[in-house]
XYZ file of C-alpha atoms in Angstrom:
391
model
C 5.024 72.390 61.909
C 8.438 72.076 63.589
C 8.378 70.641 67.157
C 11.917 70.858 69.006
C 11.004 68.442 71.691
C 12.484 68.106 75.295
C 10.288 66.303 77.526
C 12.460 63.222 78.985
C 11.449 60.253 77.361
C 11.511 56.553 79.209
C 14.908 55.443 80.101
C 16.683 58.939 79.988
C 17.079 58.531 83.916
C 20.156 56.320 82.886
C 21.726 57.831 80.440
C 24.714 60.245 81.215
C 23.564 64.178 82.417
C 26.021 67.033 81.021
C 26.508 69.722 83.816
C 24.312 72.478 83.336
C 26.142 75.972 82.612
C 24.348 79.378 82.433
C 24.149 80.923 78.985
C 26.480 83.739 77.776
C 23.103 86.078 78.778
C 22.507 84.288 81.777
C 26.246 84.862 82.724
C 26.103 88.502 81.615
C 23.142 89.560 83.607
C 25.146 88.199 86.691
C 27.988 89.507 85.945
C 26.272 93.458 86.161
C 24.668 91.983 89.028
C 27.879 91.514 90.749
C 28.770 94.923 89.487
C 26.111 96.489 91.125
C 24.690 97.860 88.097
C 21.179 98.673 87.993
C 18.950 98.542 84.684
C 17.443 101.618 85.188
C 15.358 104.115 81.990
C 17.190 107.583 81.296
C 13.868 109.561 82.573
C 10.877 109.415 83.892
C 7.903 108.056 80.989
C 4.094 108.396 81.099
C 1.145 106.249 79.738
C -2.012 106.693 78.726
C -4.527 105.264 80.992
C -6.578 104.271 78.586
C -4.680 101.299 77.249
C -5.842 99.545 80.518
C -9.400 100.796 80.358
C -10.675 101.342 76.665
C -12.818 98.338 75.287
C -11.864 99.345 71.170
C -8.295 98.969 72.557
C -8.846 95.708 74.240
C -10.696 94.388 70.861
C -7.770 95.728 68.784
C -5.288 93.650 70.559
C -7.499 90.469 70.495
C -7.684 90.855 67.047
C -3.908 92.338 65.961
C -2.191 90.320 69.104
C -3.551 87.217 70.369
C -5.305 85.979 67.370
C -1.604 86.327 65.531
C 1.536 85.523 67.625
C 2.223 82.536 69.771
C 1.249 82.171 73.224
C 2.386 79.624 75.868
C -0.518 76.942 76.863
C 1.861 74.951 79.652
C 4.982 73.363 80.576
C 6.283 69.914 78.972
C 5.241 68.433 82.683
C 1.823 68.885 81.904
C 1.807 65.792 79.884
C 4.159 63.835 80.987
C 3.351 60.687 79.419
C 2.718 59.484 75.856
C -0.882 59.015 75.110
C -2.071 61.663 77.376
C -4.719 64.652 76.882
C -5.978 67.985 78.407
C -8.882 70.648 77.385
C -7.811 73.724 77.855
C -10.686 76.739 76.930
C -8.752 79.812 78.856
C -7.928 81.525 75.509
C -10.927 81.673 74.257
C -10.943 78.872 72.067
C -11.862 75.088 72.999
C -8.257 73.411 72.853
C -7.085 69.878 72.983
C -3.604 69.581 74.151
C -2.144 65.819 73.631
C 0.892 63.680 73.145
C 0.509 61.277 70.811
C 2.779 57.550 70.812
C 5.702 59.391 69.473
C 6.201 61.759 72.420
C 4.898 64.986 70.144
C 2.758 67.454 71.293
C -0.147 68.270 69.004
C -2.975 71.181 69.913
C -6.603 70.544 68.198
C -9.723 72.023 68.145
C -11.922 70.253 71.012
C -14.691 69.957 68.662
C -15.848 66.573 66.943
C -15.850 66.560 63.117
C -18.937 64.870 63.160
C -21.769 67.106 65.068
C -19.083 69.547 66.619
C -19.697 67.690 70.228
C -16.966 69.072 72.902
C -15.068 65.733 72.586
C -13.077 66.093 76.260
C -14.959 67.782 78.899
C -12.062 67.396 81.854
C -9.443 70.028 82.402
C -7.366 67.663 84.142
C -5.090 65.591 82.155
C -6.351 62.025 80.899
C -5.126 59.196 79.294
C -5.525 59.845 75.119
C -4.915 56.328 73.530
C -8.368 57.185 71.873
C -10.539 60.174 72.311
C -13.808 59.390 72.062
C -16.538 61.562 71.360
C -19.501 61.059 74.106
C -22.063 61.866 71.533
C -21.964 58.877 68.532
C -18.570 57.723 70.000
C -16.567 58.737 67.011
C -12.831 58.249 67.922
C -9.787 59.994 67.491
C -6.090 59.143 68.183
C -3.972 61.487 70.011
C -2.304 63.147 66.698
C -5.526 63.891 65.437
C -6.584 61.216 63.191
C -10.090 59.974 62.726
C -9.907 56.127 63.402
C -13.248 54.672 63.923
C -16.815 55.740 62.912
C -19.648 53.480 64.756
C -21.843 51.774 61.706
C -19.573 53.064 58.938
C -21.718 51.604 56.769
C -24.244 54.798 57.148
C -21.186 57.128 55.638
C -20.583 55.845 52.450
C -17.687 57.535 50.375
C -16.615 59.759 53.744
C -12.861 59.967 53.961
C -11.677 59.701 57.223
C -8.296 61.021 56.314
C -8.792 64.209 55.624
C -11.616 64.448 58.790
C -9.188 64.357 61.387
C -9.655 66.844 64.475
C -8.531 70.711 63.341
C -4.906 71.415 64.095
C -3.475 73.909 65.316
C 0.663 75.417 64.809
C 2.230 74.468 68.099
C 5.826 74.325 68.989
C 7.266 72.565 72.060
C 10.632 74.118 72.881
C 12.849 74.673 76.309
C 10.279 72.728 78.270
C 7.138 74.532 77.131
C 4.519 74.291 74.497
C 3.413 76.979 72.646
C 0.245 77.514 70.344
C -0.989 80.106 68.040
C -4.539 80.084 65.852
C -2.776 81.687 63.006
C -1.430 79.384 60.802
C 1.563 81.497 59.599
C 2.603 82.597 63.311
C 6.016 82.853 63.632
C 7.181 80.763 66.278
C 11.278 82.340 66.156
C 11.095 83.729 69.263
C 9.482 80.455 71.272
C 12.206 78.940 69.917
C 15.150 81.390 70.918
C 14.506 80.878 74.393
C 14.936 77.174 74.291
C 19.173 77.310 75.465
C 18.012 79.460 78.646
C 15.339 77.323 79.468
C 17.734 74.139 78.882
C 20.058 75.707 80.953
C 17.632 75.363 83.761
C 16.594 72.261 83.095
C 12.838 73.597 82.539
C 11.660 70.635 80.320
C 13.202 67.977 83.160
C 10.884 69.201 85.969
C 7.473 67.716 87.601
C 4.271 69.389 87.997
C 3.441 69.774 91.571
C 0.877 72.245 91.464
C -1.401 74.370 89.032
C -4.254 76.821 89.953
C -5.988 79.406 87.876
C -6.686 83.018 89.308
C -9.725 85.246 88.152
C -8.255 88.905 88.611
C -10.211 92.053 88.043
C -7.687 93.563 85.937
C -6.664 94.372 82.313
C -3.757 91.998 81.461
C -1.053 94.279 80.828
C -1.163 95.543 84.640
C -0.978 91.767 85.686
C 2.241 91.801 83.302
C 3.873 95.294 84.424
C 4.042 93.986 88.047
C 6.799 91.483 87.033
C 8.445 94.182 84.799
C 10.204 96.121 87.616
C 11.487 95.505 91.327
C 10.315 99.530 92.454
C 7.537 97.576 94.161
C 9.077 94.658 96.076
C 10.571 95.996 98.962
C 7.162 97.690 99.482
C 4.257 95.345 98.767
C 6.017 92.118 99.236
C 7.045 93.519 102.660
C 5.342 90.460 104.429
C 6.640 87.982 101.948
C 9.579 87.923 99.690
C 11.259 91.381 100.287
C 13.728 89.996 102.567
C 14.949 87.845 99.808
C 15.875 91.016 97.643
C 18.061 94.370 97.159
C 15.870 97.059 96.638
C 15.690 97.954 92.574
C 19.019 96.111 91.968
C 18.060 94.806 88.560
C 19.579 94.205 85.206
C 17.464 93.156 82.256
C 17.964 92.641 78.478
C 15.792 91.165 75.579
C 15.311 87.861 73.493
C 13.477 88.995 70.531
C 10.281 90.329 72.103
C 10.695 88.658 75.284
C 12.368 90.257 78.251
C 15.037 88.619 80.657
C 16.018 90.535 83.915
C 18.136 89.060 87.137
C 17.840 90.673 90.859
C 20.062 89.295 93.197
C 22.546 90.855 95.864
C 25.833 92.303 94.575
C 27.946 91.229 97.341
C 26.824 88.260 97.696
C 27.959 87.339 94.030
C 30.815 89.237 94.087
C 32.245 86.173 96.162
C 30.963 83.571 93.715
C 32.300 81.921 90.764
C 29.481 82.815 88.314
C 30.075 79.322 86.347
C 28.874 77.406 89.402
C 25.494 77.448 88.343
C 24.134 75.627 91.135
C 25.843 78.720 93.273
C 24.532 80.909 90.929
C 21.014 80.069 91.130
C 20.938 80.555 94.967
C 22.037 84.086 94.459
C 20.263 85.186 91.538
C 16.568 85.212 90.774
C 16.107 85.107 86.921
C 12.519 86.580 85.670
C 11.437 85.951 81.774
C 8.558 88.048 80.483
C 7.143 86.300 77.408
C 5.578 87.795 74.779
C 2.744 88.664 75.284
C 1.474 87.437 78.144
C 3.292 85.032 80.304
C 6.060 85.186 83.036
C 8.917 82.917 84.105
C 10.117 83.152 87.836
C 13.068 81.174 88.677
C 13.799 80.713 92.334
C 16.609 78.883 93.470
C 15.270 75.047 93.151
C 11.867 75.521 91.548
C 9.844 77.740 88.846
C 6.713 79.345 88.854
C 5.021 79.980 85.202
C 2.280 82.762 85.164
C 0.174 82.520 82.280
C -2.254 85.394 81.704
C -5.012 84.536 79.473
C -7.309 88.190 78.649
C -10.931 87.738 78.728
C -12.369 90.969 78.452
C -10.849 94.621 79.266
C -11.298 94.088 83.148
C -10.746 91.025 83.584
C -7.848 88.193 83.284
C -7.325 84.468 83.755
C -3.951 83.833 85.599
C -2.977 80.439 85.691
C 0.160 79.293 88.187
C 2.370 76.622 87.459
C 4.553 75.368 89.952
C 7.273 73.235 88.702
C 9.768 70.799 90.988
C 12.710 68.612 90.870
C 11.009 65.604 91.294
C 7.791 63.722 92.620
C 7.739 64.390 96.483
C 9.069 61.172 97.729
C 8.108 62.029 101.547
C 5.996 63.612 103.804
C 8.910 66.390 104.875
C 8.993 66.887 100.952
C 5.543 67.595 100.522
C 5.552 69.754 103.380
C 8.492 71.477 102.184
C 7.262 71.895 98.521
C 3.500 72.797 99.863
C 5.169 75.961 102.105
C 6.560 77.302 98.697
C 3.614 77.089 96.957
C 1.476 78.602 99.339
C 4.325 81.367 100.347
C 4.185 82.452 95.926
C 0.495 81.234 94.683
C -1.704 82.299 97.493
C 0.406 84.872 99.352
C 2.719 86.449 96.843
C 0.947 86.439 93.582
C -2.631 86.493 94.677
C -2.597 87.905 97.756
C -0.367 90.734 96.668
C 0.548 91.288 92.778
C -2.429 90.458 91.351
C -4.730 92.114 94.189
C -2.724 95.187 93.294
C -3.369 94.917 89.701
C -7.118 94.538 90.723
C -6.719 97.451 92.470
C -4.835 99.627 89.675
C -7.465 98.837 87.175
C -10.450 100.132 89.849
C -8.404 103.438 89.976
C -7.958 103.869 86.203
C -11.319 102.941 85.367
C -12.907 105.843 87.263
C -11.391 108.087 84.811
C -9.439 110.647 87.522
C -6.001 110.271 86.279
C -5.412 110.595 82.298
C -1.939 109.117 82.680
C -0.035 106.772 84.479
C 3.886 107.637 85.557
C 6.725 105.390 85.284
C 9.744 106.022 87.098
C 13.483 104.897 85.644
C 13.460 101.727 87.960
C 9.666 101.124 85.557
C 11.677 101.339 82.248
C 11.189 97.692 81.745
C 7.187 98.242 81.731
C 7.655 101.074 79.121
C 9.561 98.703 76.929
C 6.803 96.220 76.749
C 3.925 98.854 76.298
C 6.272 99.811 73.227
C 6.201 96.069 71.671
C 2.508 95.898 72.248
C 2.143 99.060 70.388
C 4.267 97.879 67.448
C 1.968 94.914 67.307
C -0.499 96.931 66.596
């Protein structure tokens, strides 16, 4: 399986760095914002309420989408060094994400090939020059190779070379690590994001915080919140609303992913749109990664939101915050902690995720048969069309 490595190797800090510039697509969205254009639908649309609360529908989504298409596991920064590994269970399959001695990322079943013992039980990153089974001490390299069996004489003719860890398809591109359960999964859309994410330097960032929220809502209700700006001035009035104009959004698609930008047209009109640093201060880019992840690009940091459905009405959402470098002073630590608290606890946790849970409670009551999408919510309609097509 092809892997596009973007993580920074030891010594690369001394190499010349080419100034980053927006991709043509990123610049085009900023130009549209500067002209005051809003990406709006042509008419009001409706969705059946059942797409959020029907159990049979949810099981179909699991079989036909989540068992087949690539999903985001995390940023490259989750494993910043060689010979590291971390357990991951939230997609419902026990996984090990590792980085081998050559810097390649791998995704394995977190199951020993001897008696099926769980190998790693920590969801924190651990050194993994060898991954040792806690039961009988079978040993695996971080590339999955079985290298050690105690009392090897008790396993005559056993082929270690054919009994390494079960590996899943995995691609690392643009600072993100993707995986799929399906051996034939198509990673084309994941790789297509690489240039945009490299423009933000996502693969060079430092993982500051990660936290998993347990949200009592269908996974699509959580994604919906990041596909429209209609709610920003209302729901986020006490947190981030002052940073954004009301309903001025431009958007397009990269494969099945959606890319959107919000900003103030009066400010943008005065900027050199090729000055990436200034442009990032004026424009917030958001990416909805099909099927169930979101990237929010703030001027000096990036949040990844990875939604992992558990039941029709329960979703785990991991929030990962990436910053330029590890805080070196108390002042820097305080600065990034404030940003984390504002978004993770205030905006996402207390507002977006809470609103999704309230929506789910209302819809599961059965009191309405359809939800209404206005012209500013056309991103939601487009997302649901892509979900339907995947089914």
